PDB file of C-alpha atoms in Angstrom:
ATOM      1  CA  MET A  13       0.000   0.000   0.000  1.00  0.00           C
ATOM      2  CA  TYR A  14       1.286   3.474  -0.874  1.00  0.00           C
ATOM      3  CA  GLY A  15       3.060   5.058   2.078  1.00  0.00           C
ATOM      4  CA  PHE A  16       4.014   1.770   3.728  1.00  0.00           C
ATOM      5  CA  ASP A  17       7.123  -0.362   3.531  1.00  0.00           C
ATOM      6  CA  ASN A  18       5.588  -3.774   4.306  1.00  0.00           C
ATOM      7  CA  GLN A  19       2.381  -5.761   3.853  1.00  0.00           C
ATOM      8  CA  SER A  20       1.491  -5.680   7.551  1.00  0.00           C
ATOM      9  CA  LEU A  21       1.440  -1.851   7.404  1.00  0.00           C
ATOM     10  CA  THR A  22       3.704  -1.427  10.429  1.00  0.00           C
ATOM     11  CA  ARG A  23       6.449   0.632   8.743  1.00  0.00           C
ATOM     12  CA  VAL A  24       5.908   3.804   6.728  1.00  0.00           C
ATOM     13  CA  ARG A  25       7.979   5.380   3.989  1.00  0.00           C
ATOM     14  CA  PRO A  26       8.771   8.927   5.254  1.00  0.00           C
ATOM     15  CA  GLU A  27       8.847  10.530   1.788  1.00  0.00           C
ATOM     16  CA  GLU A  28       5.526   8.968   0.763  1.00  0.00           C
ATOM     17  CA  ARG A  29       3.996   9.969   4.098  1.00  0.00           C
ATOM     18  CA  ARG A  30       4.933  13.588   3.384  1.00  0.00           C
ATOM     19  CA  VAL A  31       3.216  13.341  -0.004  1.00  0.00           C
ATOM     20  CA  ALA A  32       0.131  11.730   1.546  1.00  0.00           C
ATOM     21  CA  ARG A  33      -0.091  14.431   4.202  1.00  0.00           C
ATOM     22  CA  GLU A  34       0.075  17.234   1.660  1.00  0.00           C
ATOM     23  CA  ALA A  35      -2.501  15.456  -0.529  1.00  0.00           C
ATOM     24  CA  VAL A  36      -4.867  15.217   2.452  1.00  0.00           C
ATOM     25  CA  SER A  37      -4.220  18.862   3.327  1.00  0.00           C
ATOM     26  CA  ARG A  38      -5.096  19.917  -0.225  1.00  0.00           C
ATOM     27  CA  VAL A  39      -8.340  17.914  -0.208  1.00  0.00           C
ATOM     28  CA  LEU A  40      -9.354  19.352   3.167  1.00  0.00           C
ATOM     29  CA  LYS A  41      -8.646  22.827   1.814  1.00  0.00           C
ATOM     30  CA  GLY A  42     -11.170  22.257  -0.974  1.00  0.00           C
ATOM     31  CA  GLN A  43      -9.201  20.939  -3.950  1.00  0.00           C
ATOM     32  CA  SER A  44     -10.901  18.131  -5.866  1.00  0.00           C
ATOM     33  CA  GLN A  45      -9.456  14.628  -5.919  1.00  0.00           C
ATOM     34  CA  ALA A  46      -8.751  15.069  -9.639  1.00  0.00           C
ATOM     35  CA  GLU A  47      -6.754  18.247  -8.972  1.00  0.00           C
ATOM     36  CA  VAL A  48      -4.767  16.623  -6.179  1.00  0.00           C
ATOM     37  CA  ALA A  49      -4.119  13.503  -8.265  1.00  0.00           C
ATOM     38  CA  ALA A  50      -2.877  15.706 -11.108  1.00  0.00           C
ATOM     39  CA  TRP A  51      -0.558  17.517  -8.698  1.00  0.00           C
ATOM     40  CA  MET A  52       0.843  14.198  -7.405  1.00  0.00           C
ATOM     41  CA  THR A  53       1.485  12.942 -10.912  1.00  0.00           C
ATOM     42  CA  ALA A  54       3.029  16.235 -12.049  1.00  0.00           C
ATOM     43  CA  GLU A  55       5.405  16.129  -9.066  1.00  0.00           C
ATOM     44  CA  GLY A  56       6.514  12.633 -10.042  1.00  0.00           C
ATOM     45  CA  HIS A  57       4.739  10.770  -7.243  1.00  0.00           C
ATOM     46  CA  SER A  58       3.471   7.472  -8.634  1.00  0.00           C
ATOM     47  CA  GLY A  59       1.453   4.699  -6.991  1.00  0.00           C
ATOM     48  CA  THR A  60       2.946   1.546  -5.490  1.00  0.00           C
ATOM     49  CA  MET A  61       2.967  -0.219  -8.855  1.00  0.00           C
ATOM     50  CA  GLY A  62       4.314   2.804 -10.675  1.00  0.00           C
ATOM     51  CA  GLY A  63       1.002   3.967 -12.163  1.00  0.00           C
ATOM     52  CA  ALA A  64      -0.186   7.574 -12.349  1.00  0.00           C
ATOM     53  CA  TRP A  65      -2.694   8.789  -9.781  1.00  0.00           C
ATOM     54  CA  ASN A  66      -6.240   9.650 -10.810  1.00  0.00           C
ATOM     55  CA  SER A  67      -9.380  10.667  -8.931  1.00  0.00           C
ATOM     56  CA  MET A  68     -10.540   7.070  -8.462  1.00  0.00           C
ATOM     57  CA  THR A  69      -7.241   5.629  -7.188  1.00  0.00           C
ATOM     58  CA  LEU A  70      -6.705   8.595  -4.883  1.00  0.00           C
ATOM     59  CA  GLY A  71     -10.263   8.235  -3.568  1.00  0.00           C
ATOM     60  CA  ARG A  72      -9.715   4.571  -2.714  1.00  0.00           C
ATOM     61  CA  PHE A  73      -6.484   5.479  -0.960  1.00  0.00           C
ATOM     62  CA  LEU A  74      -8.095   8.263   1.076  1.00  0.00           C
ATOM     63  CA  ASP A  75     -10.997   6.017   2.106  1.00  0.00           C
ATOM     64  CA  ASN A  76      -8.753   3.267   3.496  1.00  0.00           C
ATOM     65  CA  PRO A  77      -8.728   3.608   7.320  1.00  0.00           C
ATOM     66  CA  ALA A  78      -5.279   1.977   7.466  1.00  0.00           C
ATOM     67  CA  ILE A  79      -3.714   5.288   6.410  1.00  0.00           C
ATOM     68  CA  ALA A  80      -4.798   6.660   9.802  1.00  0.00           C
ATOM     69  CA  GLY A  81      -3.882   3.567  11.827  1.00  0.00           C
ATOM     70  CA  LEU A  82      -7.531   2.506  12.067  1.00  0.00           C
ATOM     71  CA  GLU A  83      -9.435  -0.715  11.406  1.00  0.00           C
ATOM     72  CA  PRO A  84     -13.078  -1.841  11.773  1.00  0.00           C
ATOM     73  CA  ASP A  85     -13.914  -3.498  15.076  1.00  0.00           C
ATOM     74  CA  PRO A  86     -14.957  -7.113  14.285  1.00  0.00           C
ATOM     75  CA  GLY A  87     -17.862  -6.895  16.700  1.00  0.00           C
ATOM     76  CA  THR A  88     -19.330  -3.449  16.056  1.00  0.00           C
ATOM     77  CA  GLY A  89     -17.850  -2.433  12.722  1.00  0.00           C
ATOM     78  CA  GLU A  90     -16.827   0.916  14.225  1.00  0.00           C
ATOM     79  CA  LEU A  91     -13.335   2.168  13.508  1.00  0.00           C
ATOM     80  CA  ARG A  92     -10.787   1.658  16.272  1.00  0.00           C
ATOM     81  CA  GLU A  93      -7.117   2.586  16.604  1.00  0.00           C
ATOM     82  CA  THR A  94      -4.669  -0.226  15.945  1.00  0.00           C
ATOM     83  CA  GLY A  95      -1.624   1.424  17.481  1.00  0.00           C
ATOM     84  CA  ARG A  96       0.277   0.948  14.217  1.00  0.00           C
ATOM     85  CA  GLU A  97       2.255   3.694  12.531  1.00  0.00           C
ATOM     86  CA  ALA A  98       0.088   5.861  10.281  1.00  0.00           C
ATOM     87  CA  LEU A  99       0.296   8.412   7.472  1.00  0.00           C
ATOM     88  CA  ILE A 100      -2.298  10.840   8.863  1.00  0.00           C
ATOM     89  CA  THR A 101      -4.157  11.269  12.141  1.00  0.00           C
ATOM     90  CA  PRO A 102      -7.523   9.622  12.888  1.00  0.00           C
ATOM     91  CA  GLU A 103      -9.048  13.115  13.118  1.00  0.00           C
ATOM     92  CA  GLU A 104      -7.864  13.977   9.603  1.00  0.00           C
ATOM     93  CA  PHE A 105      -9.273  10.695   8.279  1.00  0.00           C
ATOM     94  CA  ARG A 106     -12.709  11.422   9.777  1.00  0.00           C
ATOM     95  CA  GLN A 107     -12.626  14.920   8.293  1.00  0.00           C
ATOM     96  CA  LEU A 108     -11.911  13.388   4.884  1.00  0.00           C
ATOM     97  CA  GLN A 109     -14.877  11.037   5.127  1.00  0.00           C
ATOM     98  CA  GLN A 110     -17.257  13.772   6.188  1.00  0.00           C
ATOM     99  CA  ARG A 111     -16.121  16.418   3.728  1.00  0.00           C
ATOM    100  CA  PRO A 112     -19.033  17.513   1.520  1.00  0.00           C
ATOM    101  CA  GLY A 113     -18.637  16.794  -2.180  1.00  0.00           C
ATOM    102  CA  ARG A 114     -15.966  14.095  -1.896  1.00  0.00           C
ATOM    103  CA  LYS A 115     -17.031  11.358  -4.296  1.00  0.00           C
ATOM    104  CA  GLY A 116     -16.534   7.884  -2.882  1.00  0.00           C
ATOM    105  CA  SER A 117     -16.316   9.063   0.716  1.00  0.00           C
ATOM    106  CA  VAL A 118     -18.394   7.727   3.591  1.00  0.00           C
ATOM    107  CA  ARG A 119     -20.962  10.408   4.378  1.00  0.00           C
ATOM    108  CA  SER A 120     -22.563  11.048   7.716  1.00  0.00           C
ATOM    109  CA  GLY A 121     -25.973  11.663   6.137  1.00  0.00           C
ATOM    110  CA  GLN A 122     -26.306  14.959   7.985  1.00  0.00           C
ATOM    111  CA  ALA A 123     -25.848  18.511   6.790  1.00  0.00           C
ATOM    112  CA  ARG A 124     -22.846  20.028   8.527  1.00  0.00           C
ATOM    113  CA  GLU A 125     -20.439  22.943   8.431  1.00  0.00           C
ATOM    114  CA  ALA A 126     -17.243  22.398   6.462  1.00  0.00           C
ATOM    115  CA  ASP A 127     -14.440  21.198   8.737  1.00  0.00           C
ATOM    116  CA  ASN A 128     -11.930  23.707  10.016  1.00  0.00           C
ATOM    117  CA  ASP A 129      -8.206  22.983  10.315  1.00  0.00           C
ATOM    118  CA  TYR A 130      -7.157  23.635  13.902  1.00  0.00           C
ATOM    119  CA  LEU A 131      -3.487  24.541  13.719  1.00  0.00           C
ATOM    120  CA  LEU A 132      -2.725  24.287  17.433  1.00  0.00           C
ATOM    121  CA  ALA A 133      -4.865  21.314  18.506  1.00  0.00           C
ATOM    122  CA  GLY A 134      -3.697  17.733  19.055  1.00  0.00           C
ATOM    123  CA  GLY A 135      -2.117  18.340  22.467  1.00  0.00           C
ATOM    124  CA  LEU A 136      -0.175  21.522  21.663  1.00  0.00           C
ATOM    125  CA  THR A 137      -2.702  23.850  23.325  1.00  0.00           C
ATOM    126  CA  VAL A 138      -3.739  23.344  26.939  1.00  0.00           C
ATOM    127  CA  CYS A 139      -6.177  25.021  29.304  1.00  0.00           C
ATOM    128  CA  ASP A 140      -4.138  27.072  31.775  1.00  0.00           C
ATOM    129  CA  ALA A 141      -6.762  26.514  34.471  1.00  0.00           C
ATOM    130  CA  CYS A 142      -6.593  22.695  34.510  1.00  0.00           C
ATOM    131  CA  ARG A 143      -3.795  21.811  32.011  1.00  0.00           C
ATOM    132  CA  THR A 144      -6.139  19.631  29.934  1.00  0.00           C
ATOM    133  CA  PRO A 145      -5.438  19.632  26.156  1.00  0.00           C
ATOM    134  CA  MET A 146      -7.905  21.888  24.338  1.00  0.00           C
ATOM    135  CA  THR A 147      -9.758  20.711  21.247  1.00  0.00           C
ATOM    136  CA  GLY A 148     -11.082  22.468  18.186  1.00  0.00           C
ATOM    137  CA  GLY A 149     -14.815  22.837  17.684  1.00  0.00           C
ATOM    138  CA  ARG A 150     -17.493  25.266  16.625  1.00  0.00           C
ATOM    139  CA  THR A 151     -19.568  27.493  18.887  1.00  0.00           C
ATOM    140  CA  GLY A 152     -23.355  27.472  18.749  1.00  0.00           C
ATOM    141  CA  ALA A 153     -23.066  30.240  16.145  1.00  0.00           C
ATOM    142  CA  GLY A 154     -20.735  28.086  14.039  1.00  0.00           C
ATOM    143  CA  THR A 155     -17.529  30.001  14.805  1.00  0.00           C
ATOM    144  CA  PRO A 156     -14.378  27.839  14.992  1.00  0.00           C
ATOM    145  CA  SER A 157     -12.863  27.949  18.473  1.00  0.00           C
ATOM    146  CA  TYR A 158     -10.657  26.076  20.905  1.00  0.00           C
ATOM    147  CA  ARG A 159     -12.252  24.840  24.097  1.00  0.00           C
ATOM    148  CA  CYS A 160     -11.546  22.914  27.257  1.00  0.00           C
ATOM    149  CA  GLN A 161     -14.077  20.089  27.346  1.00  0.00           C
ATOM    150  CA  THR A 162     -15.456  18.432  30.456  1.00  0.00           C
ATOM    151  CA  SER A 163     -16.061  15.295  28.372  1.00  0.00           C
ATOM    152  CA  ARG A 164     -12.280  14.996  28.022  1.00  0.00           C
ATOM    153  CA  GLY A 165     -11.572  15.544  31.702  1.00  0.00           C
ATOM    154  CA  GLY A 166     -11.265  19.339  31.547  1.00  0.00           C
ATOM    155  CA  CYS A 167     -12.825  22.106  33.597  1.00  0.00           C
ATOM    156  CA  GLY A 168     -14.898  23.452  30.691  1.00  0.00           C
ATOM    157  CA  LYS A 169     -14.160  27.067  31.657  1.00  0.00           C
ATOM    158  CA  VAL A 170     -11.916  28.145  28.782  1.00  0.00           C
ATOM    159  CA  ARG A 171     -12.787  28.882  25.165  1.00  0.00           C
ATOM    160  CA  ILE A 172     -11.007  31.095  22.636  1.00  0.00           C
ATOM    161  CA  ASN A 173     -11.739  32.214  19.058  1.00  0.00           C
ATOM    162  CA  ALA A 174      -9.620  30.045  16.719  1.00  0.00           C
ATOM    163  CA  SER A 175      -8.814  32.690  14.104  1.00  0.00           C
ATOM    164  CA  ALA A 176      -7.654  35.397  16.526  1.00  0.00           C
ATOM    165  CA  PHE A 177      -5.773  32.846  18.633  1.00  0.00           C
ATOM    166  CA  GLU A 178      -3.925  31.250  15.702  1.00  0.00           C
ATOM    167  CA  ASP A 179      -3.023  34.623  14.181  1.00  0.00           C
ATOM    168  CA  HIS A 180      -1.597  35.739  17.525  1.00  0.00           C
ATOM    169  CA  VAL A 181       0.523  32.596  17.930  1.00  0.00           C
ATOM    170  CA  ALA A 182       1.701  32.626  14.280  1.00  0.00           C
ATOM    171  CA  GLU A 183       2.843  36.247  14.637  1.00  0.00           C
ATOM    172  CA  HIS A 184       4.950  35.316  17.668  1.00  0.00           C
ATOM    173  CA  ILE A 185       6.386  32.186  16.021  1.00  0.00           C
ATOM    174  CA  LEU A 186       7.540  34.152  12.980  1.00  0.00           C
ATOM    175  CA  GLY A 187       8.854  36.960  15.181  1.00  0.00           C
ATOM    176  CA  GLU A 188      10.873  34.464  17.226  1.00  0.00           C
ATOM    177  CA  LEU A 189      12.355  32.942  14.081  1.00  0.00           C
ATOM    178  CA  MET A 190      13.585  36.362  12.897  1.00  0.00           C
ATOM    179  CA  ARG A 191      15.968  36.548  15.854  1.00  0.00           C
ATOM    180  CA  PRO A 192      19.704  35.949  15.248  1.00  0.00           C
ATOM    181  CA  GLY A 193      20.649  32.330  15.730  1.00  0.00           C
ATOM    182  CA  ALA A 194      17.066  31.089  15.529  1.00  0.00           C
ATOM    183  CA  ARG A 195      17.740  28.878  12.501  1.00  0.00           C
ATOM    184  CA  ALA A 196      20.603  27.079  14.241  1.00  0.00           C
ATOM    185  CA  ALA A 197      18.411  26.598  17.307  1.00  0.00           C
ATOM    186  CA  LEU A 198      15.643  25.270  15.091  1.00  0.00           C
ATOM    187  CA  ASP A 199      17.983  22.674  13.600  1.00  0.00           C
ATOM    188  CA  LYS A 200      19.115  21.643  17.091  1.00  0.00           C
ATOM    189  CA  ALA A 201      15.513  21.235  18.249  1.00  0.00           C
ATOM    190  CA  ARG A 202      14.754  19.174  15.151  1.00  0.00           C
ATOM    191  CA  GLU A 203      17.731  16.879  15.884  1.00  0.00           C
ATOM    192  CA  GLN A 204      16.553  16.344  19.458  1.00  0.00           C
ATOM    193  CA  MET A 205      13.037  15.511  18.342  1.00  0.00           C
ATOM    194  CA  ALA A 206      14.344  13.205  15.605  1.00  0.00           C
ATOM    195  CA  ALA A 207      16.350  11.316  18.241  1.00  0.00           C
ATOM    196  CA  GLU A 208      13.279  10.975  20.457  1.00  0.00           C
ATOM    197  CA  ALA A 209      11.243   9.813  17.453  1.00  0.00           C
ATOM    198  CA  ALA A 210      13.831   7.120  16.689  1.00  0.00           C
ATOM    199  CA  GLU A 211      13.633   5.882  20.292  1.00  0.00           C
ATOM    200  CA  LEU A 212       9.847   5.796  20.115  1.00  0.00           C
ATOM    201  CA  ARG A 213       9.941   3.757  16.903  1.00  0.00           C
ATOM    202  CA  GLU A 214      12.131   1.203  18.647  1.00  0.00           C
ATOM    203  CA  GLN A 215       9.838   1.217  21.659  1.00  0.00           C
ATOM    204  CA  ALA A 216       6.755   0.741  19.486  1.00  0.00           C
ATOM    205  CA  ALA A 217       8.439  -2.089  17.570  1.00  0.00           C
ATOM    206  CA  GLY A 218       9.322  -3.790  20.857  1.00  0.00           C
ATOM    207  CA  LEU A 219       5.751  -3.449  22.082  1.00  0.00           C
ATOM    208  CA  GLU A 220       4.418  -4.888  18.821  1.00  0.00           C
ATOM    209  CA  LYS A 221       6.746  -7.857  19.311  1.00  0.00           C
ATOM    210  CA  SER A 222       5.481  -8.276  22.874  1.00  0.00           C
ATOM    211  CA  ARG A 223       1.900  -8.214  21.633  1.00  0.00           C
ATOM    212  CA  ALA A 224       2.679 -10.939  19.085  1.00  0.00           C
ATOM    213  CA  GLU A 225       4.341 -13.047  21.795  1.00  0.00           C
ATOM    214  CA  LEU A 226       1.269 -12.651  23.992  1.00  0.00           C
ATOM    215  CA  GLY A 227      -0.855 -14.045  21.171  1.00  0.00           C
ATOM    216  CA  GLU A 228       1.468 -17.016  20.803  1.00  0.00           C
ATOM    217  CA  SER A 229       1.355 -17.706  24.553  1.00  0.00           C
ATOM    218  CA  TYR A 230      -2.425 -17.559  24.525  1.00  0.00           C
ATOM    219  CA  ALA A 231      -2.629 -19.872  21.514  1.00  0.00           C
ATOM    220  CA  ALA A 232      -0.319 -22.327  23.293  1.00  0.00           C
ATOM    221  CA  GLY A 233      -2.580 -22.377  26.337  1.00  0.00           C
ATOM    222  CA  GLU A 234      -0.050 -20.639  28.566  1.00  0.00           C
ATOM    223  CA  LEU A 235      -2.407 -17.741  29.303  1.00  0.00           C
ATOM    224  CA  THR A 236      -6.062 -17.656  30.243  1.00  0.00           C
ATOM    225  CA  ARG A 237      -8.354 -15.603  28.046  1.00  0.00           C
ATOM    226  CA  ALA A 238      -8.816 -13.018  30.801  1.00  0.00           C
ATOM    227  CA  ALA A 239      -5.067 -12.703  31.387  1.00  0.00           C
ATOM    228  CA  PHE A 240      -4.401 -12.401  27.660  1.00  0.00           C
ATOM    229  CA  ALA A 241      -7.113  -9.747  27.207  1.00  0.00           C
ATOM    230  CA  SER A 242      -5.808  -7.689  30.128  1.00  0.00           C
ATOM    231  CA  ALA A 243      -2.184  -7.848  28.975  1.00  0.00           C
ATOM    232  CA  ASP A 244      -3.148  -7.146  25.364  1.00  0.00           C
ATOM    233  CA  ARG A 245      -5.131  -4.045  26.390  1.00  0.00           C
ATOM    234  CA  SER A 246      -2.179  -2.780  28.411  1.00  0.00           C
ATOM    235  CA  VAL A 247       0.278  -3.255  25.548  1.00  0.00           C
ATOM    236  CA  THR A 248      -2.145  -1.743  23.030  1.00  0.00           C
ATOM    237  CA  GLU A 249      -2.579   1.399  25.149  1.00  0.00           C
ATOM    238  CA  ARG A 250       1.192   1.784  25.439  1.00  0.00           C
ATOM    239  CA  VAL A 251       1.572   1.349  21.672  1.00  0.00           C
ATOM    240  CA  LYS A 252      -1.138   3.953  21.033  1.00  0.00           C
ATOM    241  CA  ALA A 253       0.547   6.419  23.393  1.00  0.00           C
ATOM    242  CA  ALA A 254       3.924   5.870  21.724  1.00  0.00           C
ATOM    243  CA  ARG A 255       2.428   6.239  18.232  1.00  0.00           C
ATOM    244  CA  ALA A 256       0.541   9.403  19.232  1.00  0.00           C
ATOM    245  CA  ARG A 257       3.718  10.997  20.549  1.00  0.00           C
ATOM    246  CA  LEU A 258       5.590   9.808  17.460  1.00  0.00           C
ATOM    247  CA  ARG A 259       3.036  11.440  15.134  1.00  0.00           C
ATOM    248  CA  PHE A 260       3.412  14.651  17.125  1.00  0.00           C
ATOM    249  CA  LEU A 261       7.211  14.610  16.771  1.00  0.00           C
ATOM    250  CA  GLU A 262       7.211  13.656  13.096  1.00  0.00           C
ATOM    251  CA  GLN A 263       5.223  16.751  12.208  1.00  0.00           C
ATOM    252  CA  ALA A 264       8.166  18.844  13.394  1.00  0.00           C
ATOM    253  CA  VAL A 265      10.979  16.651  12.093  1.00  0.00           C
ATOM    254  CA  GLU A 266       9.571  16.684   8.555  1.00  0.00           C
ATOM    255  CA  VAL A 267       8.966  20.450   8.192  1.00  0.00           C
ATOM    256  CA  PRO A 268      10.463  21.489   4.807  1.00  0.00           C
ATOM    257  CA  VAL A 269      11.939  24.882   5.786  1.00  0.00           C
ATOM    258  CA  GLY A 270      15.631  24.114   5.258  1.00  0.00           C
ATOM    259  CA  GLY A 271      16.116  26.386   2.248  1.00  0.00           C
ATOM    260  CA  VAL A 272      13.431  28.970   3.043  1.00  0.00           C
ATOM    261  CA  GLU A 273      14.744  32.525   3.430  1.00  0.00           C
ATOM    262  CA  ASP A 274      11.541  34.512   3.918  1.00  0.00           C
ATOM    263  CA  LEU A 275       9.566  32.537   6.521  1.00  0.00           C
ATOM    264  CA  ALA A 276       6.755  35.079   6.715  1.00  0.00           C
ATOM    265  CA  ARG A 277       6.115  34.753   2.997  1.00  0.00           C
ATOM    266  CA  TRP A 278       6.492  30.954   3.191  1.00  0.00           C
ATOM    267  CA  TRP A 279       3.964  30.779   6.040  1.00  0.00           C
ATOM    268  CA  GLU A 280       1.344  32.646   4.017  1.00  0.00           C
ATOM    269  CA  HIS A 281       1.273  29.943   1.324  1.00  0.00           C
ATOM    270  CA  ALA A 282       2.522  26.837   3.178  1.00  0.00           C
ATOM    271  CA  PRO A 283       0.255  23.761   3.417  1.00  0.00           C
ATOM    272  CA  PHE A 284      -1.402  23.140   6.776  1.00  0.00           C
ATOM    273  CA  PRO A 285       0.822  20.164   7.826  1.00  0.00           C
ATOM    274  CA  SER A 286       3.960  22.290   7.312  1.00  0.00           C
ATOM    275  CA  LYS A 287       2.602  25.177   9.380  1.00  0.00           C
ATOM    276  CA  ARG A 288       1.576  22.788  12.123  1.00  0.00           C
ATOM    277  CA  GLY A 289       4.985  21.113  12.031  1.00  0.00           C
ATOM    278  CA  LEU A 290       6.742  24.454  12.475  1.00  0.00           C
ATOM    279  CA  ALA A 291       4.497  25.259  15.447  1.00  0.00           C
ATOM    280  CA  VAL A 292       5.334  21.903  17.048  1.00  0.00           C
ATOM    281  CA  LEU A 293       9.038  22.440  16.351  1.00  0.00           C
ATOM    282  CA  THR A 294       9.174  25.847  18.039  1.00  0.00           C
ATOM    283  CA  LEU A 295       6.647  25.492  20.877  1.00  0.00           C
ATOM    284  CA  GLU A 296       6.527  23.074  23.783  1.00  0.00           C
ATOM    285  CA  ARG A 297       2.935  24.086  24.511  1.00  0.00           C
ATOM    286  CA  VAL A 298       0.522  27.004  24.368  1.00  0.00           C
ATOM    287  CA  ARG A 299      -1.454  27.842  27.528  1.00  0.00           C
ATOM    288  CA  VAL A 300      -4.779  29.663  27.337  1.00  0.00           C
ATOM    289  CA  ARG A 301      -6.212  31.481  30.353  1.00  0.00           C
ATOM    290  CA  PRO A 302      -9.929  32.164  30.971  1.00  0.00           C
ATOM    291  CA  ALA A 303     -11.288  35.466  29.630  1.00  0.00           C
ATOM    292  CA  ARG A 304     -11.510  38.350  32.139  1.00  0.00           C
ATOM    293  CA  ALA A 305     -15.223  38.642  31.503  1.00  0.00           C
ATOM    294  CA  ARG A 306     -17.879  37.043  29.337  1.00  0.00           C
ATOM    295  CA  GLY A 307     -17.756  38.275  25.740  1.00  0.00           C
ATOM    296  CA  VAL A 308     -14.156  39.581  25.895  1.00  0.00           C
ATOM    297  CA  ARG A 309     -12.529  38.857  22.519  1.00  0.00           C
ATOM    298  CA  ALA A 310      -8.950  40.055  23.123  1.00  0.00           C
ATOM    299  CA  VAL A 311      -6.428  37.212  23.147  1.00  0.00           C
ATOM    300  CA  ASP A 312      -3.073  38.920  23.838  1.00  0.00           C
ATOM    301  CA  ASP A 313      -3.328  38.767  27.639  1.00  0.00           C
ATOM    302  CA  ARG A 314      -4.793  35.252  27.645  1.00  0.00           C
ATOM    303  CA  VAL A 315      -2.108  33.340  25.774  1.00  0.00           C
ATOM    304  CA  GLU A 316       1.201  32.127  27.193  1.00  0.00           C
ATOM    305  CA  LEU A 317       3.748  30.540  24.851  1.00  0.00           C
ATOM    306  CA  ASP A 318       6.164  27.964  26.256  1.00  0.00           C
ATOM    307  CA  TRP A 319       9.059  27.854  23.779  1.00  0.00           C
ATOM    308  CA  ARG A 320      11.278  24.866  23.304  1.00  0.00           C
ATOM    309  CA  THR A 321      14.472  25.581  25.240  1.00  0.00           C
ATOM    310  CA  ALA A 322      16.722  25.406  22.195  1.00  0.00           C
ATOM    311  CA  VAL A 323      14.660  27.973  20.277  1.00  0.00           C
ATOM    312  CA  ALA A 324      14.030  30.317  23.196  1.00  0.00           C
ATOM    313  CA  ALA A 325      17.744  30.426  23.956  1.00  0.00           C
ATOM    314  CA  ALA A 326      18.625  31.620  20.468  1.00  0.00           C
TER     315      ALA A 326
END
């Protein structure tokens, strides 16, 4: 399968993952599958068997849950995380399936607002009141925002307008990167994250091996069903956590800004995954405080940026 290095879909090809991520970003931004397929072919990116991409082959690829590390649950048919390495996130896959006008996609059957790309979600932004990761979502009026959700263990007291918040953070990221020595610090941070990513890949591979050994022990009658199920759940959760952290790191490691001179101009036209990767590379986390009063829209005094040490020291 395109993007993977083996039949069991446990190892990805980094270059093909970058192509897949940009293809997904283009579709989510409104380009048709035919336009994206034409772009892939024009850039010299062929399918696994060497054929040119077209709308149909790209559609089949984008509708395969394996690209997001998902598979149907045998009992319920609902998609569940496998813990395997993936090309895109589960959230991006669900956005693809629900995007209006995508031929061949699985539709929800309900009218809905077009999905919004939340640049600073996925664990990068946290509620300063309770330190719970904030998620992207729309207000009752349909405005994209970030919020601390009680359903995810948060206090539910913090919400901030997505557009104003992201513009504020982007301005500070670009300002920080204009400082002398920032590029060298950026490369150092990337090296550190690449090293951590390599360790996580080894850890995930070891956990996958442990999971396979558990299955063999169960098949040989050395484990009861209850003991096997408990151990398997534990290993699966650890694999998922390692893969989630790995996806987070890979966004930063793979940012293509090596030869970019004017970052502000680059940012204006860069695809979403590249912008997000640069944010992950420069920021440890972003903390959002509650508004001073209901209806206050200013964000400057509510946002605290925790820079990665290497970048902040530049």
